[in-house]
Structure formats: C-alpha cells, structure tokens
Short mmCIF file of C-alpha atoms and ligand atoms in Angstrom, two decimals:
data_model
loop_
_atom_site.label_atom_id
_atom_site.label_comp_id
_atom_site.label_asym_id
_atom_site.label_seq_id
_atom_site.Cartn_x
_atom_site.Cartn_y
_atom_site.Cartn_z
CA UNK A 1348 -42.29 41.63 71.89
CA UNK A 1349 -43.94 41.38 68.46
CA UNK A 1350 -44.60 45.30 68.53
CA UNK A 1351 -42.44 47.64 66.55
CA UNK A 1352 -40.37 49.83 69.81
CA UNK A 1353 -41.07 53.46 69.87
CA UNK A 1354 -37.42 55.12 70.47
CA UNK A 1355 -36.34 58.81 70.43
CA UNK A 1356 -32.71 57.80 71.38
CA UNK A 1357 -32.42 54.62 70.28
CA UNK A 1358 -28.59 54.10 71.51
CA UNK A 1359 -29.08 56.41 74.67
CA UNK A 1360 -26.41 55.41 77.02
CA UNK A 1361 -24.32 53.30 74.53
CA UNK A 1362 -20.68 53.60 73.74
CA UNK A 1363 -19.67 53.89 70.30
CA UNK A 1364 -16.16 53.77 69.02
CA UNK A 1365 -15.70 54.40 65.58
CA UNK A 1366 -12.13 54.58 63.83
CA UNK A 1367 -10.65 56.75 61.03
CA UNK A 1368 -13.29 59.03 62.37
CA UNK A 1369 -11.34 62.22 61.75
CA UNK A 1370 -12.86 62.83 57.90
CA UNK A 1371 -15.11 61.31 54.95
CA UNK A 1372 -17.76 58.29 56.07
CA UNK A 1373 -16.22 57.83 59.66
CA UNK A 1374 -16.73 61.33 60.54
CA UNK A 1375 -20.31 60.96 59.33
CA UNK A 1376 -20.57 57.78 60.93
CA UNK A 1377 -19.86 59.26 64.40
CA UNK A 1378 -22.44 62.05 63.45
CA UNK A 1379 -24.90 60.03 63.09
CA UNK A 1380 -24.52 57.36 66.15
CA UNK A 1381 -23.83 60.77 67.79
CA UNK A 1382 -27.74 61.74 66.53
CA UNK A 1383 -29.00 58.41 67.38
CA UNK A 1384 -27.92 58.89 71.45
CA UNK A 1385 -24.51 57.27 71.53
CA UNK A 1386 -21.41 58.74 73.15
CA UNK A 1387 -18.79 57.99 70.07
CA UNK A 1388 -14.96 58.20 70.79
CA UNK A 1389 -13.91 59.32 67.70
CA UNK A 1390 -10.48 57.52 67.10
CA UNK A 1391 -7.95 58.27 64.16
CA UNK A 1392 -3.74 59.06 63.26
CA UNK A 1393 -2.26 61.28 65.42
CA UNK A 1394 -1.66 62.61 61.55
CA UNK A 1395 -5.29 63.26 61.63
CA UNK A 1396 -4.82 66.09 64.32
CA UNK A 1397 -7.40 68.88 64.83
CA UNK A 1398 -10.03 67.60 61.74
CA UNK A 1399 -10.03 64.58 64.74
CA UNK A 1400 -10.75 66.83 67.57
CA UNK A 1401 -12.84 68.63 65.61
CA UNK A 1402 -15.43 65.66 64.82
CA UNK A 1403 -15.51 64.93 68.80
CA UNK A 1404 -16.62 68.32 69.64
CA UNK A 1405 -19.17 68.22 67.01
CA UNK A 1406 -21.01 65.39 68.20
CA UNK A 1407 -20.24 65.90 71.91
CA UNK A 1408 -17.61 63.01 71.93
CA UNK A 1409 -14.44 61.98 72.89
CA UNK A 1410 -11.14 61.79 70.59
CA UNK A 1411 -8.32 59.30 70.72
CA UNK A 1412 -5.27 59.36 68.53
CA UNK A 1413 -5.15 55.46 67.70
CA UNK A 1414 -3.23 54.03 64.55
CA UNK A 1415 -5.12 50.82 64.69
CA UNK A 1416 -2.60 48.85 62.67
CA UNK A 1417 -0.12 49.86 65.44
CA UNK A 1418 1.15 46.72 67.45
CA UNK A 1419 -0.15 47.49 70.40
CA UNK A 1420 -3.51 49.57 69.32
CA UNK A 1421 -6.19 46.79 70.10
CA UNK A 1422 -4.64 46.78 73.45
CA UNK A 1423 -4.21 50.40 74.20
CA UNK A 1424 -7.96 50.63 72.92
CA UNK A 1425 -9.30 47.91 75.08
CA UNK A 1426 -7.82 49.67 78.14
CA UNK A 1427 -9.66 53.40 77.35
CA UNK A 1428 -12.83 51.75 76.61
CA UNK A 1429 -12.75 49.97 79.82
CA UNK A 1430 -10.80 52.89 82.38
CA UNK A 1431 -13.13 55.53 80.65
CA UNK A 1432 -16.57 53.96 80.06
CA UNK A 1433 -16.21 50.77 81.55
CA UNK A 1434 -16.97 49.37 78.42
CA UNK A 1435 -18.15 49.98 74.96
CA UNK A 1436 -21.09 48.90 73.24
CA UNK A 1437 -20.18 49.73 69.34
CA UNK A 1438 -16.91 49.01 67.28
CA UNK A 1439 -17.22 50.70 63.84
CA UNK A 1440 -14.45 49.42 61.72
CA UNK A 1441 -14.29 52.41 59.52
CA UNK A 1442 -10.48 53.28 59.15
CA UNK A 1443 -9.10 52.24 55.80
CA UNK A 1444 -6.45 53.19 53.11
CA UNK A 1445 -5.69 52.52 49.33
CA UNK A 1446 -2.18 52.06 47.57
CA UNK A 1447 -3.12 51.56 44.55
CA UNK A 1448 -0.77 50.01 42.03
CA UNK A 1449 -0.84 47.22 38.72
CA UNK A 1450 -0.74 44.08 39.64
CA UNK A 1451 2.44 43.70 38.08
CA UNK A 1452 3.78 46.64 40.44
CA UNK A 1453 2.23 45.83 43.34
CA UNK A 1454 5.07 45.50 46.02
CA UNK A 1455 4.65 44.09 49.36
CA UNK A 1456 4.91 47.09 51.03
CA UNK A 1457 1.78 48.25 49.31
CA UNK A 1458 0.21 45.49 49.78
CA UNK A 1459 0.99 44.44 54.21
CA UNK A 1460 0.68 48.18 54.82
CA UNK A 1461 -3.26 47.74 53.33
CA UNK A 1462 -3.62 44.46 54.61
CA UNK A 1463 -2.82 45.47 57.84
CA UNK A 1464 -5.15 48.67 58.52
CA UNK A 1465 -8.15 47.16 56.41
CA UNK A 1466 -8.05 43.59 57.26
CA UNK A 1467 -5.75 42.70 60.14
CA UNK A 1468 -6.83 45.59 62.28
CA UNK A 1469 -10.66 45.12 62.37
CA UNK A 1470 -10.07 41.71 63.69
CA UNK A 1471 -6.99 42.27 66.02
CA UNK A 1472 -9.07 44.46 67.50
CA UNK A 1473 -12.32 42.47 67.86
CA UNK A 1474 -10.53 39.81 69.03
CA UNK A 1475 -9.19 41.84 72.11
CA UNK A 1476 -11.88 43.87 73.12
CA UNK A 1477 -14.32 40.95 73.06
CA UNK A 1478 -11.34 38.76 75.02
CA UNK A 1479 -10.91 41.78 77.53
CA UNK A 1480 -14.95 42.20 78.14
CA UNK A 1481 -14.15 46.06 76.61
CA UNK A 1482 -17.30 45.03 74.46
CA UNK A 1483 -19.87 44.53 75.82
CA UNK A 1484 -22.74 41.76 75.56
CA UNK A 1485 -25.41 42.68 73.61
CA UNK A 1486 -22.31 44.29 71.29
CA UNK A 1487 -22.02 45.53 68.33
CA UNK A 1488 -19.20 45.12 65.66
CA UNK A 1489 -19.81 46.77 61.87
CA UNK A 1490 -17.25 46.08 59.67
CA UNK A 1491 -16.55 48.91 56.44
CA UNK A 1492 -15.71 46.74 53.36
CA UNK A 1493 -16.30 47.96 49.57
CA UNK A 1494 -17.78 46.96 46.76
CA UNK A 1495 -14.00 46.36 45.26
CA UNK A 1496 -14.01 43.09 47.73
CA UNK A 1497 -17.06 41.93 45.81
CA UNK A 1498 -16.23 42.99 42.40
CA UNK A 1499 -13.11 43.65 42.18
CA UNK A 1500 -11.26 46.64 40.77
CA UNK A 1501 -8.43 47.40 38.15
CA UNK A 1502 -5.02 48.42 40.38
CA UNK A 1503 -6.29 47.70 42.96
CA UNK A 1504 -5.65 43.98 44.11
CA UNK A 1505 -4.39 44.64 47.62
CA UNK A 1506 -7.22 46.76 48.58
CA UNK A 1507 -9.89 44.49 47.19
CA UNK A 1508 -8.06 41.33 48.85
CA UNK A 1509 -8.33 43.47 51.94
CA UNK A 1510 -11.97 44.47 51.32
CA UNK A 1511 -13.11 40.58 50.21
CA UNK A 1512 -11.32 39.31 53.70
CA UNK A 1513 -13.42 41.86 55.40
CA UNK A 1514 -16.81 39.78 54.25
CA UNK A 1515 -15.20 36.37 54.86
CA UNK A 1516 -14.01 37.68 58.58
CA UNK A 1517 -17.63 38.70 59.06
CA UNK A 1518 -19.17 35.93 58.20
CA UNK A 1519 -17.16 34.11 60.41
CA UNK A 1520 -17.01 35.83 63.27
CA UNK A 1521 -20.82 35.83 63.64
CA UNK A 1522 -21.18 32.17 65.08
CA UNK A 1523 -18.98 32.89 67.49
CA UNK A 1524 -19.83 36.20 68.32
CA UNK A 1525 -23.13 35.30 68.23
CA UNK A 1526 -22.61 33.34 71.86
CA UNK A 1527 -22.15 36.55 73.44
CA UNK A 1528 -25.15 37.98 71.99
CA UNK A 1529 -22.55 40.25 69.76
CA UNK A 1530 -23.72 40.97 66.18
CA UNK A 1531 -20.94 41.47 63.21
CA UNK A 1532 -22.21 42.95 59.39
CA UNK A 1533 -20.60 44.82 57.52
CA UNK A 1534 -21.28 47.51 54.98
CA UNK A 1535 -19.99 47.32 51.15
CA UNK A 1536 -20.09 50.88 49.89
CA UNK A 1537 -19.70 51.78 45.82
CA UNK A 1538 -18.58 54.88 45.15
CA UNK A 1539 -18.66 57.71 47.60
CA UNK A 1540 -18.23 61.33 47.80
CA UNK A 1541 -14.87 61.71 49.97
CA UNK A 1542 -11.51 62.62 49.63
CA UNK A 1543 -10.49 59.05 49.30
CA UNK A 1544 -12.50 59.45 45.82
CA UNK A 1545 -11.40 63.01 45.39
CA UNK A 1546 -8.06 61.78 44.84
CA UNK A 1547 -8.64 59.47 41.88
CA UNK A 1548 -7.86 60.84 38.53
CA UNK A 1549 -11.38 62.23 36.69
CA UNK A 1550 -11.72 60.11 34.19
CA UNK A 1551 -11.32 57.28 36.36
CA UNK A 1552 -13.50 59.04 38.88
CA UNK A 1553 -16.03 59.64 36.83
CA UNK A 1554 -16.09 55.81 35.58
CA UNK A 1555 -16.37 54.99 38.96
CA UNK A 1556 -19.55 56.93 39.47
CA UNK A 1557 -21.13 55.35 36.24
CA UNK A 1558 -20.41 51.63 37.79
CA UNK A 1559 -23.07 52.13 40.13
CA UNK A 1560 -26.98 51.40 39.27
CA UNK A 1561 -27.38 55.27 40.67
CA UNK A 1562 -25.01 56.42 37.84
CA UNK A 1563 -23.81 58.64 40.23
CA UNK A 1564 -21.61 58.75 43.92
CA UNK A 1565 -23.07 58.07 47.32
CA UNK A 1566 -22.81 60.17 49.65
CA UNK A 1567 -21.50 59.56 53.30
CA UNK A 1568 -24.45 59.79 55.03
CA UNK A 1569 -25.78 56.71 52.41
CA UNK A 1570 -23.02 54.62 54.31
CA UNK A 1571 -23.49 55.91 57.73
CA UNK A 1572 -27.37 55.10 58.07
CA UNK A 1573 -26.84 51.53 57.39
CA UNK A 1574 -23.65 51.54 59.80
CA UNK A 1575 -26.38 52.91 62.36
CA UNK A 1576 -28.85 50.44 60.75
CA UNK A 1577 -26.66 47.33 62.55
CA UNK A 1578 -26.06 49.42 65.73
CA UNK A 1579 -29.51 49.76 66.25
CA UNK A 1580 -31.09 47.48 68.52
CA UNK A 1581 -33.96 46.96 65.71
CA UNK A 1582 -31.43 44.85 63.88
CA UNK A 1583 -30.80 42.81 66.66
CA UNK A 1584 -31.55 39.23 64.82
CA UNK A 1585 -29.53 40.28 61.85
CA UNK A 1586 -25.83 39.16 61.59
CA UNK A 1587 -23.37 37.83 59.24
CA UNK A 1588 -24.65 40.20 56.89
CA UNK A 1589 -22.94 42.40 53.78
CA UNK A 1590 -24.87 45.58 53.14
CA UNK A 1591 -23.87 47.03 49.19
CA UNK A 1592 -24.73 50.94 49.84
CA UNK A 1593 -24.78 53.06 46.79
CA UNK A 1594 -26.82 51.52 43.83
CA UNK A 1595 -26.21 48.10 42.28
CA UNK A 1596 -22.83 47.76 40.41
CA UNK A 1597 -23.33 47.40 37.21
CA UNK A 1598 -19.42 45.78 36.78
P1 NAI B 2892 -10.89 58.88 53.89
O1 NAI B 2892 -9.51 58.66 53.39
O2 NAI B 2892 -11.58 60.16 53.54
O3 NAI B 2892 -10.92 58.74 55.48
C1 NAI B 2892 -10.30 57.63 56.11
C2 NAI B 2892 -9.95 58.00 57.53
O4 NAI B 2892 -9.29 56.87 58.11
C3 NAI B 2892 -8.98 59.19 57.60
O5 NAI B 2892 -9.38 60.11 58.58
C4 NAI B 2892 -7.66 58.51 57.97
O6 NAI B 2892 -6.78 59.34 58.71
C5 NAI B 2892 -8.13 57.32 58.78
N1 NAI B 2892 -7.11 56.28 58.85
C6 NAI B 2892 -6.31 55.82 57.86
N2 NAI B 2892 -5.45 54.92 58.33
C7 NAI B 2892 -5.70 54.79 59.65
C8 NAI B 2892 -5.12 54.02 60.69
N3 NAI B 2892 -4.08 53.21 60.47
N4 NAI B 2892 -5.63 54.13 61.94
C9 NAI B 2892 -6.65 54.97 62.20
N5 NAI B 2892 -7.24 55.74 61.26
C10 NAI B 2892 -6.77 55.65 60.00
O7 NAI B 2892 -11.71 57.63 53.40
P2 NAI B 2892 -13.29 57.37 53.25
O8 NAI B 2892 -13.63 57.50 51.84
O9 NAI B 2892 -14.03 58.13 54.26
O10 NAI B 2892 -13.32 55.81 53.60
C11 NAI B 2892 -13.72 55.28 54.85
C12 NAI B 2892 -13.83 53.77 54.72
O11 NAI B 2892 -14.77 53.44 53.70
C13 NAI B 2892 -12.52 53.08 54.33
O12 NAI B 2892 -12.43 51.84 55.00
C14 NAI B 2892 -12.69 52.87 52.85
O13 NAI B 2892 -11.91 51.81 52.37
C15 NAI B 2892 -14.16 52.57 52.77
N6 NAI B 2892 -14.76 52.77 51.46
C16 NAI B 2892 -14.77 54.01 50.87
C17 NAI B 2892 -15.36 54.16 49.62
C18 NAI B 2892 -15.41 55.47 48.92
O14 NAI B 2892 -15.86 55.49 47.77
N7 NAI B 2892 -15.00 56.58 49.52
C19 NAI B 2892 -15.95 53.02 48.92
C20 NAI B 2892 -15.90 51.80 49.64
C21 NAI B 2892 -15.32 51.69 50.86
#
C-alpha cells in the first residue's frame, strides 16, 4: 500500500526479546516495545537479580536470567523462545560491558571478556535463533553499537573494536537475512545518561557530554525510540543501517 498505516499497537502480538534488560537503555528499551504492544522477555545476569524481575513486571513481561556470552546461551535462548512463544519476533542486542584500560595495558582478558558479550554474542545468537526458526520471518534483529566503534575512544580499544564489529556484522548480515524477510540495523548511541556513564570519572564524563553536537548526554529513551524505530513494521524496507542517537560527535 502507498498509504501511511494507522496503528495503535503497532507490535500487538509480537515477541520481543531484549538482553541486558535489567537497567539503563535495555530496561528502557523493553519499556518502550512494551508501550508499542510487544510481549518483551526481559533477559539479563543472574547478577542482575530483582532490578531484572523488576523491569518484567513493569511492562507486563517475562524475565530470563541469560548470560549471553555463556557457551550455551544462544541455545538455551532459542529453546524458551520457541517452548514459550513458539517463536519470537524481535532480538534487541542490548547487553554490553566496558573494561576500560590503555592500550598499552590492555590484557586479553579485558579484551575476549568484551569481545565476547558485545560482539560474539549478538551474532552467536542470531545465528541460532534464525538456524532454529526461534525468529521468526518477517524478524527483527537491532544491534546496540556506540559511537566509540565509529570514532573511536581513548582507553578504550577493546570496547570500540567490539562496537566497530557490531556495524561490520550488521552490514553483513542483512543480505542474508534479508532472504528471510529479517531486517538487521543497529543503533550507535553517544553519550547517555546511565550507570555505565555514571561510572566514568567527571572530568572525563563531562568531556564526554561536550563530544556530542547536543553538548550534553542522551537520555535512554533517545536510544530506545530508534531501537523501536527498526522494530516497527514502518521500517520494514530499511536494513543494513547504523543509527548515531545523541547529537553529532563533534570528535
Ligand atoms: P548498563 O551497564 O547500565 O546496563 C547494561 C546491562 O547489560 C546491565 O543490566 C547488565 O547486567 C547487562 N549485561 C552485562 N553483561 C551481560 C551479559 N553477559 N549477559 C546479559 N546481560 C548482560 O549499560 P547501558 O549504558 O544501559 O548500555 C546498554 C548498551 O548500550 C551497551 O551495549 C552499551 O555498550 C551501549 N552504549 C551505551 C552508551 C552510554 O553512553 N551509556 C553509549 C553507547 C553505547
């Protein structure tokens, strides 16, 4: 149809999974898909504990304790999308961790353990609920990067790395995806209000504010409309794409 849809619900009857959903943008995330009609299993660290259970009840969802760089996580998650709901219909890769160090510190613990929940998760994962039909045709995938994978950012070249693979595994995927009518785009925040940011020293903090065009942080919500942006069905021709969400950086 060349007509613009007229939704109330627009995911109404869609299954939403979004990780590292316990706190910060994934918690928002799920409140928003949540808003939008979607039933959102709300998956994070058994560490997370009750802030994770807490986010499910508020937006009426379901909670699952899932370290997603775990061995056997895209598995385990394959099987509860499929026993539960038969199915899901959104994968937000949201979860995501810094250990930041100098480049001339940066060990390779640091560096696999970020690799491995930023980078190797998203598409373990993919790969093995698209293999196991646990997502669905018509599916979504959004993919959390930064703007540190796109400009880069002092101490941190493990979680950049991580964030930069996120854009080339995006763009990538979408081809292929794209046969089972499956989009993949992911979202490149700047700086954002969380604890993630909290924990930065000020000065630093502050810096990090002033690198975007807004001269200021984002706020989750910033990130979690354009996440909801690609789960919409209105973006259904749209794919392959990287979102910056918070200003321009002025790096
Ligand atoms: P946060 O640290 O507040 O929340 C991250 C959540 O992910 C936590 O609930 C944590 O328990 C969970 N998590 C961590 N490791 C996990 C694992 N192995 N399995 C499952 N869950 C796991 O972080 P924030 O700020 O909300 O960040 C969310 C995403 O946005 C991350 O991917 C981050 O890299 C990205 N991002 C954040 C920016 C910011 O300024 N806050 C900027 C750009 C990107």
């Amino acid at each position: 149809s060349t007509a613009p849809a007229d939704w109330d619900k627009p995911l109404e009857g869609k299954v939403a999974i979004v990780t590292g959903a316990a706190r910060g943008i994934g918690a928002t995330i799920a409140e928003v898909l949540s808003r939008d009609g979607a039933h959102v299993i709300c998956a994070d660290i058994p560490a997370a504990g009750d802030a994770l259970s807490e986010t499910a009840n508020k937006v009426g969802g379901t909670s699952l304790a899932l370290d997603v760089s775990a061995p056997d996580a895209a598995d385990k998650l394959a099987e509860h999308v499929l026993e539960r709901h038969g199915g899901a219909d959104i994968i937000v890769h949201n979860a995501g961790i810094t250990r930041d160090k100098t480049l001339a510190n940066m060990d390779e613990g640091r560096w696999n353990m970020v690799m491995g929940v930023n980078l190797i998760a998203p598409q373990k994962i993919t790969e093995a609920l698209v293999a196991k039909g646990a997502l669905k045709e018509g599916g979504r995938v959004v993919d959390v990067s930064s703007i540190a994978g796109i400009a880069g950012n002092r101490g941190q070249t493990n979680y950049g790395t991580s964030k930069a693979g996120v854009i080339g595994l995006v763009q990538a995927s979408a081809p292929v995806l794209a046969e089972k009518n499956i989009t993949i785009n992911a979202v490149a925040p700047g700086f954002i209000e969380t604890a993630m940011t909290a924990a930065i020293p000020f000065a630093t903090r502050e810096a990090g504010r002033r690198m975007s065009s807004l001269l200021q942080g984002g706020q989750t919500v910033d990130v979690a409309e354009t996440v909801a942006y690609f789960a919409n069905p209105a973006s259904n021709a749209v794919t392959g794409q990287v979102v910056r969400v918070c200003g321009q950086s002025l790096l």
